[in-house]
Short mmCIF file of C-alpha atoms in Angstrom, two decimals:
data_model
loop_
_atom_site.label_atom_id
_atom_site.label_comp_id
_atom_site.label_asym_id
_atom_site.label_seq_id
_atom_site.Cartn_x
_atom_site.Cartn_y
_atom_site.Cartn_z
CA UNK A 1 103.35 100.17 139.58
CA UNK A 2 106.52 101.60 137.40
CA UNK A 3 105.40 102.66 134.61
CA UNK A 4 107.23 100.03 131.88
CA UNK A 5 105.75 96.81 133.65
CA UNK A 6 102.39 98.28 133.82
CA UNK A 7 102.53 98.55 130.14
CA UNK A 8 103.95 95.20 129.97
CA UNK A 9 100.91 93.57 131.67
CA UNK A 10 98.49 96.13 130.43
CA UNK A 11 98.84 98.38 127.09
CA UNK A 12 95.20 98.92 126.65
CA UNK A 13 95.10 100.50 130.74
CA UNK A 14 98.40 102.50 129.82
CA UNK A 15 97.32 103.15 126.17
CA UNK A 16 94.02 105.32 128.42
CA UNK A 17 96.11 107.32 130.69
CA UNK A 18 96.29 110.73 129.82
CA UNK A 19 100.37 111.95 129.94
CA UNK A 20 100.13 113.35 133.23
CA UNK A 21 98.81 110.19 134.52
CA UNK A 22 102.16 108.63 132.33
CA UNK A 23 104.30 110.37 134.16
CA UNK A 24 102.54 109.19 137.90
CA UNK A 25 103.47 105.79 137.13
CA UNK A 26 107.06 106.58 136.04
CA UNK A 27 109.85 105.77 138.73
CA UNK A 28 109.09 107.76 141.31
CA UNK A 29 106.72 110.46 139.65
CA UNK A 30 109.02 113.44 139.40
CA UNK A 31 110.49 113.92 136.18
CA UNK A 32 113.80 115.29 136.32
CA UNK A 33 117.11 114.73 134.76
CA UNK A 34 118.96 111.84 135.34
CA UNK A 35 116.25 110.26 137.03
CA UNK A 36 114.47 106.81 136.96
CA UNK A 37 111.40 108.90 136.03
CA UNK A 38 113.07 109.95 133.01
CA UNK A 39 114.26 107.17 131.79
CA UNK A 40 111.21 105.09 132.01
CA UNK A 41 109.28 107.37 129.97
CA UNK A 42 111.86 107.82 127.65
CA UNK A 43 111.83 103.95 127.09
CA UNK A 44 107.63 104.09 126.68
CA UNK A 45 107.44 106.48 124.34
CA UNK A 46 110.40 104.89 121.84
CA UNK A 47 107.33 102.04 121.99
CA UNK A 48 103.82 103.55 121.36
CA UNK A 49 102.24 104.64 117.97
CA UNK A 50 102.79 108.25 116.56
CA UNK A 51 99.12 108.71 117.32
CA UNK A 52 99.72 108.39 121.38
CA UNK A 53 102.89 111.02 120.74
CA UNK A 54 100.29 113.60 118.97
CA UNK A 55 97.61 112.45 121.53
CA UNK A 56 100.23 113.94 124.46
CA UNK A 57 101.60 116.49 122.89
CA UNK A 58 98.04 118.18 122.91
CA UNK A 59 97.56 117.81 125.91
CA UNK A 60 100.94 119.15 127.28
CA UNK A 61 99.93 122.42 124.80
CA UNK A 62 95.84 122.22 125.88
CA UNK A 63 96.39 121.68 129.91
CA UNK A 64 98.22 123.75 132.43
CA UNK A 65 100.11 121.12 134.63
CA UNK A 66 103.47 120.38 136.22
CA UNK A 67 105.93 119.54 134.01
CA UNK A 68 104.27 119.49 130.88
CA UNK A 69 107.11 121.44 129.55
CA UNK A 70 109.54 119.49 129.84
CA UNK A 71 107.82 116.55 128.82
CA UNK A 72 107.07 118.68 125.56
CA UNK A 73 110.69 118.09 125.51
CA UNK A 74 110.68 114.65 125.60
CA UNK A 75 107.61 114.20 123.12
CA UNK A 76 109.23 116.42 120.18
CA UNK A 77 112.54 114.33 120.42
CA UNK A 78 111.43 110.94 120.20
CA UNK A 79 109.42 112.71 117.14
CA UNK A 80 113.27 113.38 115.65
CA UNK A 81 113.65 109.89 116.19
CA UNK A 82 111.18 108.67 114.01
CA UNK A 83 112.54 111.30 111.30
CA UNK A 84 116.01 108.87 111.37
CA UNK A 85 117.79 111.50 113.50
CA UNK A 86 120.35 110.36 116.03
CA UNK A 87 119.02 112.03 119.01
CA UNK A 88 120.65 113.14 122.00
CA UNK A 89 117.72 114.40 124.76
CA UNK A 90 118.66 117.66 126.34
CA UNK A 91 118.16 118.66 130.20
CA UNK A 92 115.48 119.40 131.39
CA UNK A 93 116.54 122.38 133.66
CA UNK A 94 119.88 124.69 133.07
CA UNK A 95 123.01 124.04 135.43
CA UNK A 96 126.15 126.17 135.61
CA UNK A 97 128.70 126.30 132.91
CA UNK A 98 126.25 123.59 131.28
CA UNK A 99 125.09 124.40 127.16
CA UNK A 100 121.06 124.98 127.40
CA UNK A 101 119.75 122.77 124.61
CA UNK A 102 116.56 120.60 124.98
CA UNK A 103 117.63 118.35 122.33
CA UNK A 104 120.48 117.93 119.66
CA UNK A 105 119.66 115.79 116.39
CA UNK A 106 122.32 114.12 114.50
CA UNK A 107 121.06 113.78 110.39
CA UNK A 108 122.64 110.76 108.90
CA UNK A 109 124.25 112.82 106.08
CA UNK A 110 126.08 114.61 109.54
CA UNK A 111 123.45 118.11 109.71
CA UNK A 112 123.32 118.69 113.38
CA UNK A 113 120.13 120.18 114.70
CA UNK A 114 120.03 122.24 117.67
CA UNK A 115 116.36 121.78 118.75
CA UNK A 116 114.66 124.54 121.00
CA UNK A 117 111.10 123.99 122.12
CA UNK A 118 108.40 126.29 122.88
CA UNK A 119 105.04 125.74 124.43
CA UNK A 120 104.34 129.26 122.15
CA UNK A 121 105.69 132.19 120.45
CA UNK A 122 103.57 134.79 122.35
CA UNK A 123 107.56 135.72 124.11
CA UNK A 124 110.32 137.03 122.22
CA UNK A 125 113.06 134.36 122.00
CA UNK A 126 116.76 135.39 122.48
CA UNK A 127 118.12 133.62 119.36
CA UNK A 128 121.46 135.21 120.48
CA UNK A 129 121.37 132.55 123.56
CA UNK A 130 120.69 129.62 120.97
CA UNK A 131 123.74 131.14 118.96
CA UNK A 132 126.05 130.58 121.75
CA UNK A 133 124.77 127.38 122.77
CA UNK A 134 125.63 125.80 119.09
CA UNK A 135 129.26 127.51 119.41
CA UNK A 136 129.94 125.93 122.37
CA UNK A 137 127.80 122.66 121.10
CA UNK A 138 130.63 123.01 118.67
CA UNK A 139 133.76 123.88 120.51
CA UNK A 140 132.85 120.93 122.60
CA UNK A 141 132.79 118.57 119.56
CA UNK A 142 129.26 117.32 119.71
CA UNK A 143 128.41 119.13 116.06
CA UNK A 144 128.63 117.35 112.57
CA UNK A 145 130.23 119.30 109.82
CA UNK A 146 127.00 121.17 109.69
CA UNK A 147 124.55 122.92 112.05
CA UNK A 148 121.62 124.75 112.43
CA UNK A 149 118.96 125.73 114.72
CA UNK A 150 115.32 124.42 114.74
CA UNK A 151 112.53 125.87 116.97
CA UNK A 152 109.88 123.50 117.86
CA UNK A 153 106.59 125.68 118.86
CA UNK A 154 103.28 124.21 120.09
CA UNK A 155 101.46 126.66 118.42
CA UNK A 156 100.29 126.36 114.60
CA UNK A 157 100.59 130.14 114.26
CA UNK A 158 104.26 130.55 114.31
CA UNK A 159 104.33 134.27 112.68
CA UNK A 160 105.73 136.22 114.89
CA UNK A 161 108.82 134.45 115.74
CA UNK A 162 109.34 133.96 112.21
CA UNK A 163 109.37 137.54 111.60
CA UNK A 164 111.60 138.14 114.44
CA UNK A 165 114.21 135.42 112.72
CA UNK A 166 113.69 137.16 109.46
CA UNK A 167 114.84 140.34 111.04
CA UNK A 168 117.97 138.81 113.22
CA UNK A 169 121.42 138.26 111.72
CA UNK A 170 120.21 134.84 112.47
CA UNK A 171 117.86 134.33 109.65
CA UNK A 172 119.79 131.92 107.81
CA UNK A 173 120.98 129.38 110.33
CA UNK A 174 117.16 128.74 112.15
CA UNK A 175 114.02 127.16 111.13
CA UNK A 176 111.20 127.23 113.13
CA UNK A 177 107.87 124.30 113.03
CA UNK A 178 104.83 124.00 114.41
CA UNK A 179 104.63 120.75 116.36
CA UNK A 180 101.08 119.72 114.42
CA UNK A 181 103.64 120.32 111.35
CA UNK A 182 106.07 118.38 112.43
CA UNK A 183 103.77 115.41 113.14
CA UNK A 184 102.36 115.36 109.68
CA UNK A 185 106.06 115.09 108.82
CA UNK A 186 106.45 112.10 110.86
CA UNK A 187 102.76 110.67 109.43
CA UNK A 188 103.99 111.07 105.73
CA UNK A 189 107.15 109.22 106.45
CA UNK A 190 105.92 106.21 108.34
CA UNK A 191 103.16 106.25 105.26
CA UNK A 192 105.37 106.19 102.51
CA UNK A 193 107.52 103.19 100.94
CA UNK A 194 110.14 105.42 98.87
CA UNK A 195 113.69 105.20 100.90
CA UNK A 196 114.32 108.96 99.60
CA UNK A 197 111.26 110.52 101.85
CA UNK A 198 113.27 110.42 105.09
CA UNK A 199 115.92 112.45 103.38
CA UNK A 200 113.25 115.14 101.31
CA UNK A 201 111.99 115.40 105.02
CA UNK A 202 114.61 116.11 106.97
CA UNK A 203 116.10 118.76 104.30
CA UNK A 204 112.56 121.19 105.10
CA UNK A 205 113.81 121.23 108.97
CA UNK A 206 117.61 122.79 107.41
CA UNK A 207 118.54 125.65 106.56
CA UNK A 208 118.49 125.94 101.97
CA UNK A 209 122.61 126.76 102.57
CA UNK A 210 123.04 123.78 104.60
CA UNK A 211 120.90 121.41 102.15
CA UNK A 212 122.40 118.65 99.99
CA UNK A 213 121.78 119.69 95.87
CA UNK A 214 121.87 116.30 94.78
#
């Protein structure tokens, strides 16, 4: 049964599938870009609590399976969504002359965030590559007046990949989360009443040069 009548008919069934069983009942099964698949669970996850998200997310990071990666992907950018970002999803696998982002966040005060997401920071990352894919993020007009870069990692430790920004003449153009972190983000937001938190929020993912001082 696809996946968004299923839920339809039955939340509570869906709302016990695990996200590998999510992705069985999606179009055809095979997530991939531009594909039914895709868009299905795309759809679903704009419509489940923040809970489900984290639920999925740790199990993408806890269990070895087929395309858990890329629906990593998926999971962290619907998480920019529900941080007011404009988001635009990235593709799930590189093509030629194509810019490698897996997803690009549009602030409402016009910071662009290049997102990069890691299952973990155990490999170095070639921040160089995620330079050149905001320049040409940029030459191709997709960029607000301001960008940065902001690496999504599964794992709560993310030490060593911040030391290697803090060493790189990248240092003051990337930010780097934990995705636990950037679900309490998400919790405190949806929590809170004040019209100002979305904004406090969104200015820890930047870059201090690229932050409003209001």
């Amino acid at each position: 049964m696809p996946l968004l009548s299923f839920f339809a008919s039955n939340p509570e069934g869906v709302a016990q599938l695990t996200i590998e069983q999510i992705l069985a009942n999606a179009g055809d099964g095979i997530l991939k870009d531009n594909s039914t698949c895709s868009d299905e669970l795309r759809t679903y996850l704009g419509q489940i609590p923040t809970g489900t998200i984290e639920r999925y997310i740790n199990h993408c990071l806890g269990t070895a399976f087929a395309k858990g990666g890329v629906a990593l992907q998926d999971l962290v950018n619907e998480l920019g969504r529900r941080l007011d970002y404009e988001v635009e999803n990235g593709r799930y696998q590189g093509v030629a002359n194509g810019i490698g982002f897996d997803g690009l966040w549009q602030s409402p005060d016009g910071h662009s965030l290049i997102i990069e997401v890691k299952t973990t920071d155990a490999y170095r990352l070639s921040l160089d590559t995620l330079a050149r894919y905001r320049t040409k993020l940029s030459d191709a007009g997709k960029l607000g007046p301001t960008s940065s870069i902001l690496i999504v990692v599964g794992r709560e430790d993310t030490g060593e990949l911040e030391a290697q920004i803090r060493g790189s003449r990248h240092a003051w153009d990337v930010r780097v989360i934990s995705a636990e972190a950037l679900i309490k983000l998400v919790r405190i937001k949806e929590n809170s009443e004040a019209a100002e938190t979305g904004l406090k929020i969104r200015s820890m993912l930047t870059p201090v040069k690229y932050t409003r001082q209001d």
